[in-house]
Short mmCIF file of C-alpha atoms in Angstrom, two decimals:
data_model
loop_
_atom_site.label_atom_id
_atom_site.label_comp_id
_atom_site.label_asym_id
_atom_site.label_seq_id
_atom_site.Cartn_x
_atom_site.Cartn_y
_atom_site.Cartn_z
CA MET A 271 10.54 -3.72 -30.20
CA ILE A 272 9.58 -6.82 -28.21
CA THR A 273 6.67 -8.51 -29.94
CA SER A 274 6.70 -12.03 -28.48
CA ALA A 275 5.23 -13.08 -25.14
CA GLN A 276 7.91 -15.80 -25.12
CA ASN A 277 10.67 -13.23 -24.76
CA GLU A 278 12.66 -13.84 -21.56
CA LYS A 279 12.13 -10.31 -20.27
CA VAL A 280 8.40 -10.64 -20.84
CA LYS A 281 8.37 -13.96 -19.00
CA TYR A 282 10.24 -12.32 -16.13
CA VAL A 283 7.75 -9.47 -15.80
CA ARG A 284 4.83 -11.90 -15.98
CA SER A 285 6.40 -14.05 -13.26
CA LEU A 286 6.16 -11.12 -10.85
CA ALA A 287 2.39 -11.54 -10.81
CA ARG A 288 3.13 -14.40 -8.38
CA ARG A 289 3.89 -13.67 -4.75
CA ARG A 290 6.66 -16.27 -4.55
CA ALA A 291 8.49 -14.67 -7.48
CA ARG A 292 8.11 -11.19 -6.01
CA GLN A 293 9.53 -12.32 -2.69
CA ARG A 294 12.42 -14.13 -4.38
CA GLU A 295 13.34 -11.14 -6.54
CA GLY A 296 12.51 -8.39 -4.05
CA ARG A 297 10.66 -6.57 -6.83
CA PHE A 298 7.13 -5.71 -7.90
CA VAL A 299 5.40 -4.19 -10.91
CA VAL A 300 3.73 -0.79 -11.16
CA GLU A 301 1.43 -0.13 -14.09
CA GLY A 302 0.11 2.97 -15.73
CA THR A 303 1.03 6.62 -16.13
CA ARG A 304 -0.10 7.64 -12.65
CA LEU A 305 2.14 5.17 -10.85
CA VAL A 306 5.11 5.82 -13.11
CA ASP A 307 4.60 9.50 -12.34
CA GLU A 308 4.70 8.58 -8.63
CA LEU A 309 8.06 6.91 -9.20
CA GLU A 310 9.39 10.18 -10.54
CA ARG A 311 8.02 12.10 -7.56
CA ALA A 312 9.60 9.61 -5.16
CA GLY A 313 12.93 9.67 -6.99
CA ILE A 314 12.85 5.91 -7.61
CA ARG A 315 14.64 4.48 -10.62
CA PRO A 316 12.97 1.48 -12.25
CA ALA A 317 14.87 -1.76 -12.65
CA LEU A 318 13.14 -2.60 -15.92
CA ALA A 319 10.40 -0.94 -17.97
CA PHE A 320 8.07 -1.68 -20.89
CA TYR A 321 6.15 0.88 -22.92
CA THR A 322 4.12 0.98 -26.12
CA GLY A 323 4.67 3.30 -29.04
CA ALA A 324 1.30 4.97 -28.50
CA TRP A 325 2.16 5.74 -24.88
CA ALA A 326 5.59 7.10 -25.82
CA GLU A 327 3.95 9.53 -28.26
CA SER A 328 1.37 10.76 -25.75
CA PRO A 329 1.98 13.96 -23.73
CA ALA A 330 2.44 11.90 -20.56
CA GLY A 331 4.79 9.54 -22.35
CA GLN A 332 6.93 12.36 -23.69
CA ARG A 333 7.19 13.78 -20.18
CA LEU A 334 7.96 10.50 -18.41
CA LEU A 335 10.00 8.66 -21.03
CA PRO A 336 13.31 10.12 -19.75
CA LEU A 337 12.61 8.54 -16.35
CA VAL A 338 11.51 5.25 -17.90
CA ARG A 339 14.73 5.12 -19.92
CA THR A 340 16.84 5.27 -16.75
CA ALA A 341 15.75 1.69 -15.96
CA GLY A 342 18.87 -0.21 -14.96
CA GLU A 343 18.06 -3.28 -17.05
CA GLY A 344 16.62 -1.39 -19.96
CA ALA A 345 13.41 0.29 -21.11
CA TRP A 346 11.89 -1.71 -23.91
CA PRO A 347 9.25 -0.73 -26.45
CA VAL A 348 6.72 -3.55 -26.70
CA SER A 349 3.72 -4.36 -28.84
CA GLU A 350 0.21 -3.82 -27.54
CA THR A 351 -0.17 -7.61 -27.39
CA VAL A 352 2.88 -7.99 -25.17
CA MET A 353 1.74 -5.15 -22.91
CA ALA A 354 -1.66 -6.84 -22.55
CA ALA A 355 0.05 -10.14 -21.69
CA CYS A 356 2.06 -8.44 -18.93
CA SER A 357 -0.73 -6.29 -17.55
CA ASP A 358 -3.00 -7.11 -14.63
CA THR A 359 -5.67 -4.76 -15.96
CA GLN A 360 -8.22 -5.19 -18.76
CA THR A 361 -7.25 -1.88 -20.38
CA PRO A 362 -3.47 -1.36 -20.05
CA GLN A 363 -2.27 2.24 -20.19
CA GLY A 364 0.83 1.37 -22.17
CA VAL A 365 3.58 1.54 -19.56
CA LEU A 366 4.80 -0.57 -16.66
CA ALA A 367 7.93 -0.65 -14.54
CA VAL A 368 9.61 -3.24 -12.35
CA VAL A 369 10.61 -1.64 -9.05
CA PRO A 370 12.58 -2.89 -6.03
CA PHE A 371 10.69 -3.33 -2.77
CA VAL A 372 10.62 -0.06 -0.85
CA SER A 373 11.94 0.11 2.73
CA LEU A 374 11.20 3.28 4.71
CA GLU A 375 11.98 4.18 8.31
CA PRO A 376 8.99 4.52 10.68
CA ARG A 377 7.81 8.06 11.31
CA GLN A 378 6.31 9.72 14.33
CA GLY A 379 2.57 9.16 14.44
CA LEU A 380 -0.08 6.50 14.75
CA LEU A 381 0.88 2.84 14.42
CA LEU A 382 -1.70 1.07 12.25
CA VAL A 383 -1.93 -2.73 12.51
CA LEU A 384 -3.93 -4.63 9.88
CA ASP A 385 -5.01 -8.11 10.91
CA GLY A 386 -6.28 -10.52 8.29
CA ILE A 387 -7.22 -7.98 5.61
CA ARG A 388 -7.59 -10.40 2.70
CA ASP A 389 -9.24 -8.26 0.06
CA PRO A 390 -6.54 -6.56 -2.09
CA GLY A 391 -8.78 -3.60 -2.90
CA ASN A 392 -9.45 -2.96 0.78
CA LEU A 393 -5.76 -3.11 1.67
CA GLY A 394 -4.86 -0.74 -1.15
CA THR A 395 -7.53 1.74 -0.05
CA ILE A 396 -6.42 1.55 3.58
CA LEU A 397 -2.80 2.23 2.62
CA ARG A 398 -3.86 5.21 0.53
CA SER A 399 -5.90 6.58 3.45
CA ALA A 400 -3.10 5.86 5.92
CA GLU A 401 -0.61 7.86 3.89
CA SER A 402 -3.07 10.73 3.45
CA ALA A 403 -3.84 10.78 7.18
CA GLY A 404 -0.17 10.88 8.19
CA VAL A 405 0.12 7.43 9.77
CA GLY A 406 3.62 6.80 11.11
CA GLN A 407 3.85 3.13 10.18
CA VAL A 408 1.65 0.25 9.02
CA LEU A 409 2.25 -3.31 10.20
CA LEU A 410 0.65 -6.21 8.33
CA ALA A 411 -0.14 -9.14 10.61
CA PRO A 412 -0.10 -12.77 9.42
CA GLY A 413 -3.08 -13.59 7.21
CA THR A 414 -3.13 -10.20 5.48
CA VAL A 415 -2.92 -10.13 1.68
CA ASP A 416 0.52 -9.56 0.16
CA LEU A 417 1.56 -5.92 0.21
CA TYR A 418 2.76 -6.10 -3.40
CA ASN A 419 -0.26 -7.87 -4.87
CA PRO A 420 -1.01 -6.00 -8.14
CA LYS A 421 -4.51 -4.98 -6.99
CA VAL A 422 -3.07 -3.66 -3.72
CA VAL A 423 -0.47 -1.65 -5.63
CA ARG A 424 -3.11 -0.10 -7.89
CA GLY A 425 -5.46 0.68 -5.04
CA ALA A 426 -2.74 2.30 -2.91
CA MET A 427 -2.01 4.84 -5.67
CA GLY A 428 1.66 5.27 -4.83
CA ALA A 429 1.46 4.84 -1.05
CA HIS A 430 3.97 1.98 -1.32
CA LEU A 431 6.59 4.54 -2.27
CA ARG A 432 6.05 6.89 0.68
CA LEU A 433 4.45 5.01 3.58
CA PRO A 434 6.49 2.78 5.94
CA VAL A 435 4.85 -0.67 5.75
CA LEU A 436 6.16 -3.98 7.08
CA SER A 437 4.82 -7.51 7.42
CA HIS A 438 5.41 -8.76 10.97
CA ASP A 439 4.52 -11.65 13.26
CA TRP A 440 2.63 -10.93 16.46
CA PRO A 441 5.64 -10.89 18.83
CA ALA A 442 7.25 -8.20 16.65
CA ILE A 443 3.98 -6.26 16.44
CA SER A 444 3.62 -6.40 20.21
CA LYS A 445 7.14 -5.03 20.61
CA GLN A 446 6.42 -2.19 18.18
CA ALA A 447 3.20 -1.31 20.02
CA SER A 448 4.86 -1.24 23.44
CA GLY A 449 4.24 2.03 25.29
CA ARG A 450 1.16 2.91 23.21
CA ALA A 451 -2.54 2.74 23.90
CA VAL A 452 -3.70 -0.01 21.54
CA TRP A 453 -7.25 0.41 20.23
CA LEU A 454 -9.08 -2.34 18.36
CA ALA A 455 -11.78 -1.30 15.90
CA ASP A 456 -14.87 -3.29 16.96
CA ALA A 457 -18.42 -2.57 15.78
CA ALA A 458 -19.76 -3.70 19.17
CA ALA A 459 -17.49 -1.48 21.28
CA GLU A 460 -19.07 1.08 23.60
CA THR A 461 -16.34 3.72 23.18
CA ALA A 462 -16.83 5.94 20.12
CA TYR A 463 -13.78 6.46 17.94
CA ASP A 464 -13.96 10.24 18.36
CA ALA A 465 -14.04 10.00 22.17
CA VAL A 466 -10.47 8.70 22.27
CA ASP A 467 -7.50 11.02 22.81
CA TRP A 468 -5.52 10.13 19.70
CA THR A 469 -2.88 12.77 20.43
CA GLN A 470 -1.30 10.30 22.84
CA PRO A 471 1.07 7.59 21.56
CA SER A 472 -1.45 5.19 20.03
CA ALA A 473 -1.93 2.17 17.84
CA LEU A 474 -5.06 1.14 15.95
CA ILE A 475 -5.83 -2.45 14.97
CA VAL A 476 -8.27 -3.06 12.11
CA GLY A 477 -9.42 -6.63 11.54
CA GLY A 478 -10.38 -8.47 8.39
CA GLU A 479 -13.58 -8.11 6.39
CA ALA A 480 -15.22 -11.39 7.35
CA ALA A 481 -13.69 -12.83 10.51
CA GLY A 482 -12.59 -9.57 12.14
CA ALA A 483 -9.55 -9.41 14.39
CA GLY A 484 -7.95 -12.58 15.69
CA GLN A 485 -7.07 -13.67 19.22
CA GLU A 486 -3.60 -12.14 19.06
CA ALA A 487 -5.06 -8.74 18.18
CA GLU A 488 -7.66 -8.99 20.91
CA GLY A 489 -4.98 -9.91 23.43
CA LEU A 490 -2.81 -6.94 22.45
CA ALA A 491 -5.62 -4.37 22.55
CA THR A 492 -5.97 -2.19 25.63
CA GLY A 493 -9.34 -0.82 24.47
CA ARG A 494 -11.93 -1.03 21.72
CA VAL A 495 -13.57 1.64 19.60
CA SER A 496 -16.58 1.72 17.32
CA ILE A 497 -18.10 4.09 14.78
CA PRO A 498 -21.63 5.04 15.87
CA MET A 499 -24.18 4.18 13.18
CA ALA A 500 -27.51 5.75 12.31
CA GLY A 501 -30.42 3.91 10.72
CA GLY A 502 -30.24 0.20 10.03
CA ALA A 503 -26.52 -0.05 9.26
CA ASP A 504 -24.48 -1.95 11.82
CA SER A 505 -20.98 -1.76 10.35
CA LEU A 506 -18.71 -0.48 7.59
CA ASN A 507 -16.26 -2.48 5.55
CA ALA A 508 -12.68 -2.56 6.76
CA ALA A 509 -11.37 0.10 4.37
CA MET A 510 -14.16 2.58 5.12
CA ALA A 511 -13.98 2.05 8.87
CA ALA A 512 -10.20 2.48 8.89
CA THR A 513 -10.46 5.65 6.82
CA VAL A 514 -13.05 7.23 9.14
CA ILE A 515 -10.96 6.56 12.23
CA LEU A 516 -7.65 7.55 10.63
CA PHE A 517 -8.93 10.96 9.64
CA GLU A 518 -10.26 11.56 13.15
CA VAL A 519 -6.73 10.77 14.38
CA ALA A 520 -5.36 13.21 11.81
CA ARG A 521 -7.87 15.90 12.82
CA GLN A 522 -6.99 15.64 16.50
CA ARG A 523 -3.27 15.70 15.88
CA ARG A 524 -3.57 18.59 13.46
CA THR A 525 -5.51 20.75 15.93
CA ALA A 526 -3.59 19.75 19.08
CA THR A 527 -1.17 22.22 20.63
CA PRO A 528 2.54 21.31 20.39
CA LYS A 529 2.58 20.38 24.09
CA GLU A 530 -0.23 17.87 23.58
CA SER A 531 1.27 16.22 20.53
CA PRO A 532 3.13 12.95 21.16
#
């Protein structure tokens, strides 16, 4: 059992809390039973894993330990103190795994562009909604929080393992959006989000929480959409607004006839 936070493997896992280390290694950390379970569902083998004795003896641990033990660089029992030192949460669940970055091919469907989303919780929620709504691909524009930030990973609840997501510069985003109607979410827009024909090849741009979309996003957009509000509210946060629009896209595409579907 590893009991010292000075152990080299422990230092390595802790280093992955930093973006620069994640980018250098091409790896990130998933924590907790739910995300380890998602690894099993996705058929992804961990590179390295830590677990506590209490977790290993739990029903979930007994079920998932065979997967954890396939880790290429070893699955190591660790003390509660070491697990706490490696964890990004206040109450660690007793298991974490180091996983290679996931690269998935784009799918047919909506292209979602996120511009300057800086709050990790919002990005994680948007990714979770995007996967649930059947988005074809997500592109992260410059200024958006790191895809593999620990809070993003937790909030996305496994979407990293199934949803095609890439960080791109604006020329590459423009190329990807070519041939699509590009709609920018804008609280002041006159066109309601549910008045758009989302069954056509489309892209949606959602801007950041404070500053909104930048000049590049505005220049790429061919139209703007808003979510009509009742009462005194004038806007939703980025994650909520994206979710509302994405599920309208999903509804239209689900109910469209095959001829109408892009």
